[in-house]
CSV table of C-alpha atoms in Angstrom, one decimal:
chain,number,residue,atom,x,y,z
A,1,UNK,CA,0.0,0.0,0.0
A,2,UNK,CA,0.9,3.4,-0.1
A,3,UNK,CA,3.2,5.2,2.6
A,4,UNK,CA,1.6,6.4,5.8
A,5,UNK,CA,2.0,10.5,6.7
A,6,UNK,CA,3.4,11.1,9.7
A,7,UNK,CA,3.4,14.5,11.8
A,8,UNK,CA,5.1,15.3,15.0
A,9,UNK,CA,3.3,16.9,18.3
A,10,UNK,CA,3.2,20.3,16.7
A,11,UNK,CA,1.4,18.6,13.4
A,12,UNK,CA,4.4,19.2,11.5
A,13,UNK,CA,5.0,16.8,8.5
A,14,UNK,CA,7.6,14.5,8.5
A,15,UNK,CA,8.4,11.6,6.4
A,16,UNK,CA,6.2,9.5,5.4
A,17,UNK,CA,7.2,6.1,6.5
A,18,UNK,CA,6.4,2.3,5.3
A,19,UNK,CA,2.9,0.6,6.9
A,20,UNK,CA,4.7,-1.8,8.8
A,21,UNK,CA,6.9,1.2,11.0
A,22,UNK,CA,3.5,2.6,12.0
A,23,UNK,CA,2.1,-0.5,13.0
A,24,UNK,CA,5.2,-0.9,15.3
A,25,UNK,CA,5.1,2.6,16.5
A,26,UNK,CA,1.2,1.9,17.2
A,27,UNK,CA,1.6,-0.9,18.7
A,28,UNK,CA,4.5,0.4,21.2
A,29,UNK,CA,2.1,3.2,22.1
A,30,UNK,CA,4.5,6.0,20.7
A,31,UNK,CA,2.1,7.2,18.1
A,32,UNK,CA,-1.9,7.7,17.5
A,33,UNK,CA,-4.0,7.7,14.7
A,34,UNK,CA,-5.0,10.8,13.7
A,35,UNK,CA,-6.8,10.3,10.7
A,36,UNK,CA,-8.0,7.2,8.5
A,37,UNK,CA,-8.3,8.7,5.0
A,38,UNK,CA,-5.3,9.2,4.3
A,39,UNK,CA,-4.0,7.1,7.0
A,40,UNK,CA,-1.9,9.4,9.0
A,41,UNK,CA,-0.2,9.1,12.8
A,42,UNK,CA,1.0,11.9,15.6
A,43,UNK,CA,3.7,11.1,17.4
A,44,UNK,CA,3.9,11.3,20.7
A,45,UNK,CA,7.3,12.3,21.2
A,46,UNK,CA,8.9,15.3,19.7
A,47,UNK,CA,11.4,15.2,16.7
A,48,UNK,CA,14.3,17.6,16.7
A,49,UNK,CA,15.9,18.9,13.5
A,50,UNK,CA,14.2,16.4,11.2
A,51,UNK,CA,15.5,15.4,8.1
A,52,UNK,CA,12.6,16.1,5.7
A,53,UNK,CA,12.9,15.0,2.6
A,54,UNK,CA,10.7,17.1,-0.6
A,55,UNK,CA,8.3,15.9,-2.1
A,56,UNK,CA,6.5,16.9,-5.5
A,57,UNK,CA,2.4,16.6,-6.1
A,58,UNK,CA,1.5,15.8,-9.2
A,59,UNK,CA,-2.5,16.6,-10.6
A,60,UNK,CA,-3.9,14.6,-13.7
A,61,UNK,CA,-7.0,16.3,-14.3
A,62,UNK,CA,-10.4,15.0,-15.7
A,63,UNK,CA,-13.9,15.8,-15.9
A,64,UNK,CA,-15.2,12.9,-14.4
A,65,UNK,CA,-12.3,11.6,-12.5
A,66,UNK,CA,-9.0,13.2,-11.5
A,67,UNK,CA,-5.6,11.5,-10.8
A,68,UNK,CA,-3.4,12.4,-7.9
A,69,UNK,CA,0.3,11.3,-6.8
A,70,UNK,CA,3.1,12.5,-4.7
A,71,UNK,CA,6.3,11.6,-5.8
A,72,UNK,CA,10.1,12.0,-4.5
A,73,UNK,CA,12.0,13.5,-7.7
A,74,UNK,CA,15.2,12.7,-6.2
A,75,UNK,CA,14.8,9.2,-5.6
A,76,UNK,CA,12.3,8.6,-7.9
A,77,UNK,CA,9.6,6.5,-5.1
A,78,UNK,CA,6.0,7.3,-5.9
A,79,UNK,CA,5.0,7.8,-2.1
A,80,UNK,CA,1.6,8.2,-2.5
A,81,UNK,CA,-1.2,8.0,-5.1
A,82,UNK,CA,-5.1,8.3,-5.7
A,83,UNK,CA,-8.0,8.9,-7.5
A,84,UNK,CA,-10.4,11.4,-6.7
A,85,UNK,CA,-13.8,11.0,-8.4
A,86,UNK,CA,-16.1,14.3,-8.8
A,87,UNK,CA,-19.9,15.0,-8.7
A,88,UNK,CA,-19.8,18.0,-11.3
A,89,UNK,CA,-22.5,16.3,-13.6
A,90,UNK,CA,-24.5,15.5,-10.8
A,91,UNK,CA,-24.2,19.4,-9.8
A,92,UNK,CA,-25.4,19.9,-13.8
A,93,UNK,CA,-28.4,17.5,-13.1
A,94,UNK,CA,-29.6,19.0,-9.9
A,95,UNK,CA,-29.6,22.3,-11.1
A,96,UNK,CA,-31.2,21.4,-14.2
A,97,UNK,CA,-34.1,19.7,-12.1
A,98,UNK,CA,-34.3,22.8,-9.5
A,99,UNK,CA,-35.0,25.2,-13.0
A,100,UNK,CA,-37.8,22.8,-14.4
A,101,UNK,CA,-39.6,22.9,-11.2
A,102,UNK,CA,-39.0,26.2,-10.8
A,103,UNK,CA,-40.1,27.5,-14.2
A,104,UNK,CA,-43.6,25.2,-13.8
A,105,UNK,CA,-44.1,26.9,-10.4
A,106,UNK,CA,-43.7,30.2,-12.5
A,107,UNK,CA,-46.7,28.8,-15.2
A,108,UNK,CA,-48.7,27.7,-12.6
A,109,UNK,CA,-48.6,31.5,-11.1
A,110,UNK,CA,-50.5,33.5,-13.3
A,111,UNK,CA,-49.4,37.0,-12.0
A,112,UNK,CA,-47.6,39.1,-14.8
A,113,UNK,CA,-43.4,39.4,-13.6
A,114,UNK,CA,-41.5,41.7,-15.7
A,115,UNK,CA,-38.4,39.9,-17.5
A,116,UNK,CA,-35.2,39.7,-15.8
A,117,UNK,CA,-32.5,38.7,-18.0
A,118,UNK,CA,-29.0,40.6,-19.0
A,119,UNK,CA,-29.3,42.3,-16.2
A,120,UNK,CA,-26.4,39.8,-13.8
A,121,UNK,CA,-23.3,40.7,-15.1
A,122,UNK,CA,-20.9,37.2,-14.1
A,123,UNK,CA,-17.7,38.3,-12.4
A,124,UNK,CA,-14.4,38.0,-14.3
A,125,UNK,CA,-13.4,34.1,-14.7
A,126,UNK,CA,-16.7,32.8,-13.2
A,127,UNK,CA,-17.3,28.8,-14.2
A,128,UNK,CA,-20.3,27.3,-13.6
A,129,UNK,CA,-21.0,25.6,-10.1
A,130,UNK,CA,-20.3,22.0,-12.1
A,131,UNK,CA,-17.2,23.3,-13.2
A,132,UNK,CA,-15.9,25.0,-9.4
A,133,UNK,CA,-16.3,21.8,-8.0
A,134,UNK,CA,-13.9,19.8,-10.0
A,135,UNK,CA,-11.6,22.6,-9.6
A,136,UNK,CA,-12.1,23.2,-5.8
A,137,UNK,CA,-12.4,19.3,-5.2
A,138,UNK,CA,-8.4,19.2,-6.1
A,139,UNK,CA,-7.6,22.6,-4.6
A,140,UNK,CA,-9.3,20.9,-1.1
A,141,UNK,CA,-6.5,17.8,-1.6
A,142,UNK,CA,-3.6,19.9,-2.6
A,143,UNK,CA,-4.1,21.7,0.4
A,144,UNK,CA,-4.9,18.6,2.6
A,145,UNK,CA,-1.9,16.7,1.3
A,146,UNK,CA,0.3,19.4,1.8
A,147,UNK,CA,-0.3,19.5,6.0
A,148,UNK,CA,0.4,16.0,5.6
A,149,UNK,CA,4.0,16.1,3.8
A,150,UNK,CA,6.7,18.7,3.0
A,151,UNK,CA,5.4,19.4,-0.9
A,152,UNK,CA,7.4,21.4,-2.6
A,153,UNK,CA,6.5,21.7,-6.2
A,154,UNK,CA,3.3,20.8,-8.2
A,155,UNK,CA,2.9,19.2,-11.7
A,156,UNK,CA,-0.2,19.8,-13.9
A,157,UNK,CA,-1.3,18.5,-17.0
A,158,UNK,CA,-2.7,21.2,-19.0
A,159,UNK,CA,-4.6,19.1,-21.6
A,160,UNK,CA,-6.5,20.7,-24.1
A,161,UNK,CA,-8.7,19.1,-26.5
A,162,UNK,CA,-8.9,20.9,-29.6
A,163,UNK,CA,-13.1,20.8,-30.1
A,164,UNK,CA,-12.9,22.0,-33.5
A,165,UNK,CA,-10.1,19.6,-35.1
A,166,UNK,CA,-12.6,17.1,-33.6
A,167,UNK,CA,-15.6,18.4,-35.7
A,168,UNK,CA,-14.1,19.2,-38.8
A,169,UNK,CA,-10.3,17.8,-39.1
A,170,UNK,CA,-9.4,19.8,-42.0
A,171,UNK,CA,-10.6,22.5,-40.4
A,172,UNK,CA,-7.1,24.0,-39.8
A,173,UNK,CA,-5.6,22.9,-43.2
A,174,UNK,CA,-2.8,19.9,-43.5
A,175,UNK,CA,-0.2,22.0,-41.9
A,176,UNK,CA,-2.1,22.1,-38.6
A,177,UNK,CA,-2.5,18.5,-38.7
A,178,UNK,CA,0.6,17.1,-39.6
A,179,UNK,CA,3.6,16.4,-37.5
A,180,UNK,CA,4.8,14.4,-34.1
A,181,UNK,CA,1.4,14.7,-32.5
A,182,UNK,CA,-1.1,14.3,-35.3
A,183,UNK,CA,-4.4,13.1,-34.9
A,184,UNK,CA,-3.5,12.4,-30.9
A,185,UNK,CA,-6.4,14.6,-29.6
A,186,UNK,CA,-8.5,12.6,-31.6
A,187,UNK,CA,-7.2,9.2,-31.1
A,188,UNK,CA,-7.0,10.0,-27.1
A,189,UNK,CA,-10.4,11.2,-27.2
A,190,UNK,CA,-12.3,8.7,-28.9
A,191,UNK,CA,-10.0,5.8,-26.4
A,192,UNK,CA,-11.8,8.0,-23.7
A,193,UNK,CA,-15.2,7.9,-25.4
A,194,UNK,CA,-15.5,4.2,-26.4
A,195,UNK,CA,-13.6,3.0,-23.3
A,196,UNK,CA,-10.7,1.7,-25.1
A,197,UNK,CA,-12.6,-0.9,-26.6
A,198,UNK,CA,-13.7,-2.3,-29.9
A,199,UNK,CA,-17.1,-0.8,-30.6
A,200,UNK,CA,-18.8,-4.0,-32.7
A,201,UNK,CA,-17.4,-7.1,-30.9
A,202,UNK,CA,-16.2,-5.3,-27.1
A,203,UNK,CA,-12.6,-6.7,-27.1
A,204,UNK,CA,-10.1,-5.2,-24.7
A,205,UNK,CA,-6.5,-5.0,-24.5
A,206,UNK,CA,-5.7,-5.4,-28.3
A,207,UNK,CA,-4.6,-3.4,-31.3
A,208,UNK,CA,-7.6,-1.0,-31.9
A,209,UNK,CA,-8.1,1.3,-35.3
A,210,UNK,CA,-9.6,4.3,-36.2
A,211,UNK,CA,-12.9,2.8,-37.8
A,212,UNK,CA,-15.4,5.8,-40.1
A,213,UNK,CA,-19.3,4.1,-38.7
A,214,UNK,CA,-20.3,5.2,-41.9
A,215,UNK,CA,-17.9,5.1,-44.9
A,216,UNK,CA,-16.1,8.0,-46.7
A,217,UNK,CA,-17.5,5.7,-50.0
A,218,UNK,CA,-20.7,6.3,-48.6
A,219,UNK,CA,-21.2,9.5,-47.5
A,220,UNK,CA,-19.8,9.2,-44.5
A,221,UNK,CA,-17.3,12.3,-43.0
A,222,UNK,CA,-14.4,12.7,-40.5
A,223,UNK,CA,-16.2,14.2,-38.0
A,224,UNK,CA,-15.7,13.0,-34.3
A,225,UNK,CA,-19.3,12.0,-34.5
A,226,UNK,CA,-18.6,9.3,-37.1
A,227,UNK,CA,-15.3,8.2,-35.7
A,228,UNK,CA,-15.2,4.8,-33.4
A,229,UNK,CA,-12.5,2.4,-32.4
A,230,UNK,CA,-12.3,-1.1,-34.2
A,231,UNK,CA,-9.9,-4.4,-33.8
A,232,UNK,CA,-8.4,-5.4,-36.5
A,233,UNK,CA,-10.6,-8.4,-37.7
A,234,UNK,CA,-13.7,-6.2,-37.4
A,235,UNK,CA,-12.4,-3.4,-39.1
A,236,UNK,CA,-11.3,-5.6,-41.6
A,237,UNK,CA,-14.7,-7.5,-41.7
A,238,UNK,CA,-16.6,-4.3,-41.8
A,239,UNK,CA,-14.5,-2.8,-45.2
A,240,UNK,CA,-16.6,-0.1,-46.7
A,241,UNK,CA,-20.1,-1.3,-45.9
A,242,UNK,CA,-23.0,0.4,-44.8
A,243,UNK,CA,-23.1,0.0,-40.6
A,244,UNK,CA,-27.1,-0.9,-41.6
A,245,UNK,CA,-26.0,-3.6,-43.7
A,246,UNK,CA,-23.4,-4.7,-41.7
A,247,UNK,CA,-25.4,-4.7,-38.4
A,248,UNK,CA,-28.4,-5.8,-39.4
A,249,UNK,CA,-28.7,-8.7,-37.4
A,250,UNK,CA,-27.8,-7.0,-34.3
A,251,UNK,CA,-30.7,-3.8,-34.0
A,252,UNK,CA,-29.5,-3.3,-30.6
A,253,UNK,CA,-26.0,-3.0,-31.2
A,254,UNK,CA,-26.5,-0.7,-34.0
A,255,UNK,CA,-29.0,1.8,-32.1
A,256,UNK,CA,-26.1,2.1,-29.5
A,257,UNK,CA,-22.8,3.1,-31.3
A,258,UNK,CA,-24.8,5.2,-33.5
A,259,UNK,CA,-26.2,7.0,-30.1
A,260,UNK,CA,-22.4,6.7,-28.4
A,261,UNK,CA,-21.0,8.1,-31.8
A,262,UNK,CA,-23.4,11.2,-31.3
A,263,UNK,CA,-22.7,11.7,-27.3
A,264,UNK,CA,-21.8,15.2,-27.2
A,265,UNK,CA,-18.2,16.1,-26.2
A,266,UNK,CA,-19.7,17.0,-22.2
A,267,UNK,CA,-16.3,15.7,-20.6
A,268,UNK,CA,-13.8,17.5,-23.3
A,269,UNK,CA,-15.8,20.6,-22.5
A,270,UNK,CA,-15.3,20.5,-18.8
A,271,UNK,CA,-11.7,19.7,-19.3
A,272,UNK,CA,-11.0,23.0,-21.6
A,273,UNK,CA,-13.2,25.0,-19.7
A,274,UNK,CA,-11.4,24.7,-15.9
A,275,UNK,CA,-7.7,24.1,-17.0
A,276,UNK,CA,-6.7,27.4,-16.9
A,277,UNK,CA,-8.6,28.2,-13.5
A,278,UNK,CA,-6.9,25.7,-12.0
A,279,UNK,CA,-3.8,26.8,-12.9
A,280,UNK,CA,-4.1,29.9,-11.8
A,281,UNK,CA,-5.2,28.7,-8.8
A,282,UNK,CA,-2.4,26.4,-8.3
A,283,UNK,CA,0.3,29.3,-8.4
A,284,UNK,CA,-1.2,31.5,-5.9
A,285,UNK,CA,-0.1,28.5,-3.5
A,286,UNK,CA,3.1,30.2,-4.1
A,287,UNK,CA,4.6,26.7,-4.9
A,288,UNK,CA,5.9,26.9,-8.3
A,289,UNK,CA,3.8,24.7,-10.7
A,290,UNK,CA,5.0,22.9,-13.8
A,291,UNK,CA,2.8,22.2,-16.8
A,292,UNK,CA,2.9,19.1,-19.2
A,293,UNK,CA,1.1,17.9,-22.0
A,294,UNK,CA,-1.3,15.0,-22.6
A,295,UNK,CA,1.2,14.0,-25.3
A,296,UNK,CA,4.5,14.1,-22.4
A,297,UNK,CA,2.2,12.2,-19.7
A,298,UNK,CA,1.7,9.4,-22.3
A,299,UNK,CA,4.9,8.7,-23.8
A,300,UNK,CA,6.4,8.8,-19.9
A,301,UNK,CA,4.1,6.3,-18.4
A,302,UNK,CA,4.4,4.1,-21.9
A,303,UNK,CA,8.7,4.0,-21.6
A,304,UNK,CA,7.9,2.8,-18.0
A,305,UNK,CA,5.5,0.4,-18.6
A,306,UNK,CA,2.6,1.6,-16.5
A,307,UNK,CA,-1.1,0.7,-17.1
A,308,UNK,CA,-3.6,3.4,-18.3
A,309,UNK,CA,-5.5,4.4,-15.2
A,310,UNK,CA,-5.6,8.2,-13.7
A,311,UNK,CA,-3.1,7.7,-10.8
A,312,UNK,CA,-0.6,6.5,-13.0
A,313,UNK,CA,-1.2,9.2,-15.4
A,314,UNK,CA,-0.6,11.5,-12.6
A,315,UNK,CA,2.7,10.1,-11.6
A,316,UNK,CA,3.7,10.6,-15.2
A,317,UNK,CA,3.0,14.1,-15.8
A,318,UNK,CA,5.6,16.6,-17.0
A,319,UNK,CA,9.6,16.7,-17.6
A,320,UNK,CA,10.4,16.8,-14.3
A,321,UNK,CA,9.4,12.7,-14.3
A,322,UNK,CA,12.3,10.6,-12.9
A,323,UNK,CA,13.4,8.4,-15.4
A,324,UNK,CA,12.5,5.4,-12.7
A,325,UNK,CA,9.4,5.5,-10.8
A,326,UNK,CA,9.3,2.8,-7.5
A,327,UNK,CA,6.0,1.6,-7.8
A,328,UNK,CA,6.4,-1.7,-6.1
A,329,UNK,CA,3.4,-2.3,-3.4
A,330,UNK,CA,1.9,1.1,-4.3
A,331,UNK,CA,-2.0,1.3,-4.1
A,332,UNK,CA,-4.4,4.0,-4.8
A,333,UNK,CA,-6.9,5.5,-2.1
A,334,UNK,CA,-10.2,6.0,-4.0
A,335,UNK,CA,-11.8,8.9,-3.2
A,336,UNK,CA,-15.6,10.2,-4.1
A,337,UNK,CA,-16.8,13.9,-3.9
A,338,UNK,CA,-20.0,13.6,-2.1
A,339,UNK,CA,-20.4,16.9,-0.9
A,340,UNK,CA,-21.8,18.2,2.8
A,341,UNK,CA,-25.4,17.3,2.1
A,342,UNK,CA,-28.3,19.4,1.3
A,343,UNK,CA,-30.3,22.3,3.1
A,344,UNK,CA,-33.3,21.7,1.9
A,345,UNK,CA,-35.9,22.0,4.6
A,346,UNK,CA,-38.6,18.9,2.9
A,347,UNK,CA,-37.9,16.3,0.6
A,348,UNK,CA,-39.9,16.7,-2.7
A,349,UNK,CA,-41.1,13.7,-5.0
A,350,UNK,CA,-40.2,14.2,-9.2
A,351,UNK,CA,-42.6,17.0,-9.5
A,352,UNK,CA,-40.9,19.1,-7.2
A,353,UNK,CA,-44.1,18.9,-4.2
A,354,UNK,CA,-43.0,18.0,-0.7
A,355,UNK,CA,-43.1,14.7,0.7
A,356,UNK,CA,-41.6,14.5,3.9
A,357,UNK,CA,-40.2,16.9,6.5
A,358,UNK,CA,-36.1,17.0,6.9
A,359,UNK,CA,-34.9,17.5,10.6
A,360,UNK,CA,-32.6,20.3,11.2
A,361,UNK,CA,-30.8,18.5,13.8
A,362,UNK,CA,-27.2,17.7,12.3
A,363,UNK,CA,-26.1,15.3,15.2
A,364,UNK,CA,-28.3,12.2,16.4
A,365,UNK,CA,-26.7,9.9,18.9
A,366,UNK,CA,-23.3,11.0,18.3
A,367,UNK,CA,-22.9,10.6,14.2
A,368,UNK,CA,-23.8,13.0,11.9
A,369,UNK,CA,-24.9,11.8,7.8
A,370,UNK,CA,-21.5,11.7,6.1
A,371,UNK,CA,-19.7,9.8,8.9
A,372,UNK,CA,-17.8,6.7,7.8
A,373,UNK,CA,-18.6,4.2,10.8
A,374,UNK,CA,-17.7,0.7,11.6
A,375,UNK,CA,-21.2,-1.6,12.8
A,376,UNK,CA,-20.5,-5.1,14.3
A,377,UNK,CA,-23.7,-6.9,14.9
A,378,UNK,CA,-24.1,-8.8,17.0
A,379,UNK,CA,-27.6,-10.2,17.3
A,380,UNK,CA,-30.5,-9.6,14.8
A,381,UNK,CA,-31.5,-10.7,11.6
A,382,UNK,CA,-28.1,-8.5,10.1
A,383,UNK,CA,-25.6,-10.2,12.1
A,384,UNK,CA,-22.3,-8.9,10.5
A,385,UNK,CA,-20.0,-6.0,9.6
A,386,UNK,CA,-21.0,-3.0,7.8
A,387,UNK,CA,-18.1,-0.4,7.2
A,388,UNK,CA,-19.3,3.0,5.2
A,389,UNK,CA,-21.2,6.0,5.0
A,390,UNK,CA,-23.8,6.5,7.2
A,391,UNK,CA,-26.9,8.3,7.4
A,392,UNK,CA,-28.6,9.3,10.8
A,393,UNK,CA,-31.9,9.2,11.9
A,394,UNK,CA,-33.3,11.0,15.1
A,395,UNK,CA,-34.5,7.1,16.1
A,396,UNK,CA,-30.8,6.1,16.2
A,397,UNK,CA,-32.1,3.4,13.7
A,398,UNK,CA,-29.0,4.0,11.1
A,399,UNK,CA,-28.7,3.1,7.2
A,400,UNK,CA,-25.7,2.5,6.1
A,401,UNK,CA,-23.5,2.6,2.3
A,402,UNK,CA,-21.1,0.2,1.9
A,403,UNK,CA,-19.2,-1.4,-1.2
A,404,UNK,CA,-21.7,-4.2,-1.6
A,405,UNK,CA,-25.2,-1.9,-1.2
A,406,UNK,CA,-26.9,0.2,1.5
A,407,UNK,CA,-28.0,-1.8,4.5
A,408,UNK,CA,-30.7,-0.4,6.4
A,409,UNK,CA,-31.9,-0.4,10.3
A,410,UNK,CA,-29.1,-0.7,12.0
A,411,UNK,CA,-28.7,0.6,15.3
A,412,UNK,CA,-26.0,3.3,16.7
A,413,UNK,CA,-25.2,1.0,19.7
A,414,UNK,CA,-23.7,-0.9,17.2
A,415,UNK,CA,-21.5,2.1,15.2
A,416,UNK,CA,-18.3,3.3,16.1
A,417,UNK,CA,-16.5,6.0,14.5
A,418,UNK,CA,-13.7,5.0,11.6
A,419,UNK,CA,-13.7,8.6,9.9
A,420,UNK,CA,-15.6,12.0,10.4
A,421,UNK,CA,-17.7,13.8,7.8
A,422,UNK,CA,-15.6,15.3,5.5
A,423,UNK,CA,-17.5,15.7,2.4
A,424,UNK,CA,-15.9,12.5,0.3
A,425,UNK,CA,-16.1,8.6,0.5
A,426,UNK,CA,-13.0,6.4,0.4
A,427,UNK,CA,-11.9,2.8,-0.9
A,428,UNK,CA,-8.7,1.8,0.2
């Protein structure tokens, strides 16, 4: 697993250290736990003049999931890593809801309300509230990872999807389009879209080609929209046919990569649009911040040999890479953005009427909704262990979120505290 923080009696940060030296130190009662997500310890003795060695954070962004590692550039040891998982579209939905219900309350009220539109003036750099979170979701770890270790330099990836070459590719002419990096925002994008998979048969982990849904014979264009990935055999199989012809047998297959092959670019969007913001918010850390390319992060974690997931992508970002990671026995935390609840004061069913009161009492019996608890039953019909998320009642009759489901009715007596509120869920 990945290191464990450590921070002396003044909450310093020192080095982090292997799992097995806090166990010990644990176990001889010269440390506590002070946190379980990320697992960090207090000493209980003070540490004079430390030797603390510098460590570099290094931020793979996404729209829908984020990549996060902390790595020592002298040695080369990737110290840390995770993925943090955002709610922006789930910000998009809600607020999308909130205005249809809104704007039917305003039809059903038949008194006349003069217009009010262009007349909010958005202050300079405002993103929508979708948007803020993903950028204030790896603002909160930056920050929280660097109380926990001596950071001293950030690495971003400052991707940028070119919409437009994805539209039209000759948009730009051939000189735009030629050279090292050709066609790699649309080759990246389109492994993104179709999950790195071959779109008529659903192999993985093979040689995958650029395959036109419709052909250029046919009609068919360059656009992103008619763009999908293909194996070889099916590619080859396929040829210039018509997708109607060639599918005809398979009606369900064909109404879904001609729907996948139209999904708008949402994620590619989100990435462009809060790129830049977070830069700029990275640098008024006063820590100086290095940029890299999509195009760098790839070829770095391909020369070492690194599977394609976030975290890794994270370690691999920008020049300053070591030309040896230590990866050995290094797992991710899994983070979710769940946010600090709701302050709504009633539930409300689909059509936005109220169903059920909310209590405004944060607290019951100790725990608070958010709370990541520990429940060993012990009699009952749910004899067991339940480790998650809990939500409270004023009963002290708890539900419960764990990895395999939500289990439901189970009693505080029972709960013990693991990790409080803190906005996000974890995986380890």
């Amino acid at each position: 697993m990945s290191k464990v923080f450590v921070l002396d009696t003044e909450k310093k940060p020192l080095n982090p250290i292997h799992p097995g030296r806090a166990r010990m130190l644990l176990s001889q009662g010269k440390a506590a736990v002070l946190r379980a997500h990320p697992f960090t310890i207090i000493l209980k003795e003070a540490v004079f003049n430390p030797d603390v060695e510098p460590l570099r954070i290094k931020i793979d962004p996404g729209a829908q999931t984020s990549g996060l590692a902390l790595v020592n550039d002298s040695t080369g040891e990737v110290v840390w890593i995770g993925e943090l998982q955002h709610r922006g579209f789930q910000i998009r939905d809600a607020l999308t809801s909130r205005r249809q219900l809104r704007r039917s309350r305003r039809n059903r009220k038949t008194r006349y309300r003069k217009p009010r539109f262009l007349n909010r003036t958005p202050n300079t750099g405002w993103l929508p509230p979708s948007l803020t979170s993903r950028v204030a979701n790896i603002l909160t770890w930056v920050k929280r990872l660097s109380a926990l270790c001596q950071i001293t330099a950030i690495s971003q990836e400052l991707v940028r999807f070119d919409t437009q070459q994805m539209e039209n590719s000759e948009i730009s002419g051939v000189g735009y389009q030629q050279g090292t990096l050709a066609g790699y925002e649309i080759r990246e994008f389109l492994l993104s879209k179709w999950n790195r998979t071959c779109a008529y048969c659903g192999v993985k982990d093979t040689r995958l080609e650029i395959e036109h849904i419709q052909p250029r014979s046919k009609g068919g264009s360059n656009r992103v929209s008619n763009l999908c990935l293909a194996c070889v055999p099916c590619n080859q199989k396929k040829g210039n046919q018509d997708i109607k012809d060639f599918l005809k047998g398979k009606p369900d297959l064909l109404k879904r990569i001609l729907a996948q092959g139209k999904k708008p670019l949402a994620d590619t969007a989100a990435v462009n649009a809060t790129r830049w913001n977070l830069y700029e918010n990275l640098k008024k850390t006063g820590l100086p911040v290095e940029v890299g390319t999509g195009g760098r992060t790839k070829y770095n974690r391909t020369i070492r040999g690194l599977d394609k997931t976030h975290y890794w992508d994270a370690a691999c970002v920008g020049a300053s890479t070591p030309e040896r990671l230590i990866t050995n026995g290094v797992k991710p935390l899994l983070i979710a953005a769940k946010g600090h609840g709701t302050r709504q004061q009633c539930r409300t069913d689909k059509f936005g009427f109220p169903v059920r009161y909310c209590s405004r009492t944060k607290f019951h019996k100790g725990f608070q909704t958010g709370d990541i608890v520990k429940a060993n039953v012990t009699s009952g019909k749910k004899v067991g262990t339940y480790v998650g998320r809990v939500a409270t009642r004023a009963t002290g009759s708890f539900n419960i979120s764990t990895t395999d489901g939500l289990v439901q009715g189970i009693s505080h007596k029972y709960c013990i505290h693991i990790h409080k509120k803190d906005g996000y869920a974890y995986v380890a």
